[in-house]
Amino acid sequence: MALVLAFGVVLLISVSLSGVAARTVLSTALLFLLAGALIGQGGFGLVKIAPHDPLVTALADIALFTVLFTDGQRANVRALREGWRLSGRALGLGMPLTMIGIAVPAHFLVGLDWPTALLLGAILSPTDPVFAAAIVGRDDVPLRLRRLLNVESGLNDGLALPFVLIFLATAAHADSDLGTVGIELVLGLVLGIAIPALVTLAWRLKVLTAEPRLQALGPLAIAVMLYAACHLTHANPYLAAFAAGSTLATMDKLAAEHFEPLGDLLSEITKFAALLVFGALVTPERLGHLSVGGWVLAVLAIVLVRPAAMLLSLLRTKMSGRERAAAAWFGPKGFASVVYGLLALQSGIPDAELVFDLVTVTIALSIVLHSSTDVPVAKALSFEPPDNLPTGRQETERSAG
């Protein structure tokens, strides 16, 4: 109950300060992270949560699924087709460069063997759109930049999973079953398309009409069914979530629009709950065990590796210099890395604790840096109308005259 009480208190404070946070560097995500650290074993010890606790895994899993399902609805087929060249560069070139760029210093600075170093690179290569919400969610930010960040973060979670599983099996000196991994990815994609497609086709029947105030619950029911189906069939739930959101927005734009306010709130709630629990895992003992090389690695992963990889992948594109710089900077690490880090911790590989500690520090640093800089960068990218543009009131007065 202490955890529930803390969540309610911090949620109330965050909502009350959300207006200030939307205009300044104050971050609601950072508030939940700090609150979790204060109530955890590294703070006042009000709650006891271990990385192996099922609550941690379940919250991270649900939060990531919810965020991807909601974000997928902003990337319908038309948006994917129009922005595929930029997103393809980020996924096909930027993501592998990031993976290798993290693995090399992990090997030489921290002393991880190559399979484990590559595993760490795969875990930290996905990006998360949640902490760049002020960029992705603002209409006055260039559309191609928003699409690039949204599509990249939606697809790279599922694309990183095969590498995580392969390097995890290699680090554990076990045989990596590529066939099984491929089947799970394909099955996730099939379920993510088939379930919402069948439902939206059924909704076209005249006999199936939803009461207006309940229309938002239709997509929610699809998400619940898909989440359960993925876990029952061992399909990749993250690729399925993004595919389902995109399919729903493509086939039934009205349903997606009705669900958007509810989906955004659900994403925020699950995100904040996961951040509170994750913050409770960040203790001085865990951070104190890291060497100087580990801290340097975390800094390099955020301020050097990701920016360099994205700038290289976006060379000779039509994006402006400011847009490329924003895309390079906003590579925040979030729930996908938390989930994959927990997989590594629970795998029993020799350096499992060290890998999880490195993931924890990098994510915490990413939340601090990215969630506190999204608003200033969004404002810098905004298109301000010229001063001499007529206002609606002026036009009305002129017509009346």
CSV table of N, CA and C in Angstrom, one decimal, residues 65 68 154-159 161 184-190 192-193 226 230 235-245 340:
chain,number,residue,atom,x,y,z
A,65,PHE,N,3.8,-2.2,-24.0
A,65,PHE,CA,2.8,-2.6,-24.9
A,65,PHE,C,1.8,-1.5,-25.1
A,68,LEU,N,3.3,1.5,-27.2
A,68,LEU,CA,3.4,1.1,-28.6
A,68,LEU,C,2.1,1.0,-29.3
A,154,GLY,N,8.8,3.0,-32.6
A,154,GLY,CA,7.8,1.9,-32.6
A,154,GLY,C,8.3,0.6,-33.1
A,155,LEU,N,9.1,0.7,-34.1
A,155,LEU,CA,9.6,-0.6,-34.8
A,155,LEU,C,10.9,-1.1,-34.2
A,156,ASN,N,11.7,-0.3,-33.6
A,156,ASN,CA,13.0,-0.8,-33.2
A,156,ASN,C,13.0,-1.7,-32.0
A,157,ASP,N,11.9,-1.6,-31.2
A,157,ASP,CA,11.8,-2.5,-30.0
A,157,ASP,C,11.7,-4.0,-30.5
A,158,GLY,N,10.8,-4.2,-31.5
A,158,GLY,CA,10.7,-5.6,-32.0
A,158,GLY,C,11.9,-6.0,-32.8
A,159,LEU,N,12.5,-5.1,-33.5
A,159,LEU,CA,13.7,-5.5,-34.3
A,159,LEU,C,14.9,-5.8,-33.4
A,161,LEU,N,14.8,-7.2,-30.5
A,161,LEU,CA,14.6,-8.5,-29.7
A,161,LEU,C,15.3,-9.7,-30.3
A,184,GLU,N,8.2,-16.1,-33.6
A,184,GLU,CA,7.6,-15.2,-32.7
A,184,GLU,C,7.4,-13.8,-33.2
A,185,LEU,N,8.4,-13.3,-34.0
A,185,LEU,CA,8.3,-12.0,-34.6
A,185,LEU,C,7.2,-12.0,-35.7
A,186,VAL,N,7.2,-13.0,-36.5
A,186,VAL,CA,6.2,-13.1,-37.6
A,186,VAL,C,4.8,-13.3,-37.0
A,187,LEU,N,4.7,-14.1,-36.0
A,187,LEU,CA,3.4,-14.3,-35.3
A,187,LEU,C,2.9,-13.1,-34.7
A,188,GLY,N,3.8,-12.3,-34.1
A,188,GLY,CA,3.4,-11.0,-33.5
A,188,GLY,C,2.9,-10.1,-34.5
A,189,LEU,N,3.5,-10.0,-35.7
A,189,LEU,CA,3.1,-9.1,-36.8
A,189,LEU,C,1.7,-9.6,-37.3
A,190,VAL,N,1.6,-10.9,-37.5
A,190,VAL,CA,0.3,-11.4,-38.0
A,190,VAL,C,-0.9,-11.1,-37.1
A,192,GLY,N,-1.0,-8.8,-34.8
A,192,GLY,CA,-1.1,-7.4,-34.7
A,192,GLY,C,-1.9,-6.8,-35.9
A,193,ILE,N,-1.9,-7.5,-37.0
A,193,ILE,CA,-2.6,-7.0,-38.2
A,193,ILE,C,-4.0,-7.7,-38.2
A,226,LEU,N,-5.3,-8.7,-27.8
A,226,LEU,CA,-4.1,-8.9,-28.5
A,226,LEU,C,-3.0,-9.2,-27.5
A,230,CYS,N,-0.9,-12.7,-27.5
A,230,CYS,CA,0.5,-12.8,-27.7
A,230,CYS,C,1.2,-13.6,-26.6
A,235,ALA,N,3.9,-15.0,-29.1
A,235,ALA,CA,4.2,-14.0,-30.1
A,235,ALA,C,4.9,-12.8,-29.6
A,236,ASN,N,5.6,-12.1,-30.4
A,236,ASN,CA,6.2,-10.8,-29.9
A,236,ASN,C,5.2,-9.8,-29.7
A,237,PRO,N,4.9,-9.4,-28.4
A,237,PRO,CA,3.8,-8.5,-28.1
A,237,PRO,C,4.1,-7.0,-28.5
A,238,TYR,N,5.4,-6.7,-28.6
A,238,TYR,CA,5.7,-5.3,-28.9
A,238,TYR,C,5.5,-4.9,-30.4
A,239,LEU,N,6.0,-5.8,-31.2
A,239,LEU,CA,5.8,-5.7,-32.6
A,239,LEU,C,4.3,-5.7,-32.9
A,240,ALA,N,3.6,-6.6,-32.2
A,240,ALA,CA,2.1,-6.8,-32.4
A,240,ALA,C,1.4,-5.5,-32.0
A,241,ALA,N,1.8,-4.9,-30.9
A,241,ALA,CA,1.1,-3.7,-30.4
A,241,ALA,C,1.2,-2.6,-31.4
A,242,PHE,N,2.4,-2.3,-31.9
A,242,PHE,CA,2.6,-1.2,-32.9
A,242,PHE,C,1.9,-1.5,-34.2
A,243,ALA,N,1.9,-2.8,-34.6
A,243,ALA,CA,1.2,-3.1,-35.9
A,243,ALA,C,-0.3,-3.0,-35.7
A,244,ALA,N,-0.8,-3.4,-34.5
A,244,ALA,CA,-2.2,-3.3,-34.3
A,244,ALA,C,-2.7,-1.8,-34.3
A,245,GLY,N,-1.9,-1.0,-33.6
A,245,GLY,CA,-2.3,0.5,-33.6
A,245,GLY,C,-2.3,1.1,-35.0
A,340,TYR,N,14.2,-5.8,-21.7
A,340,TYR,CA,15.3,-6.6,-22.2
A,340,TYR,C,16.4,-6.7,-21.1
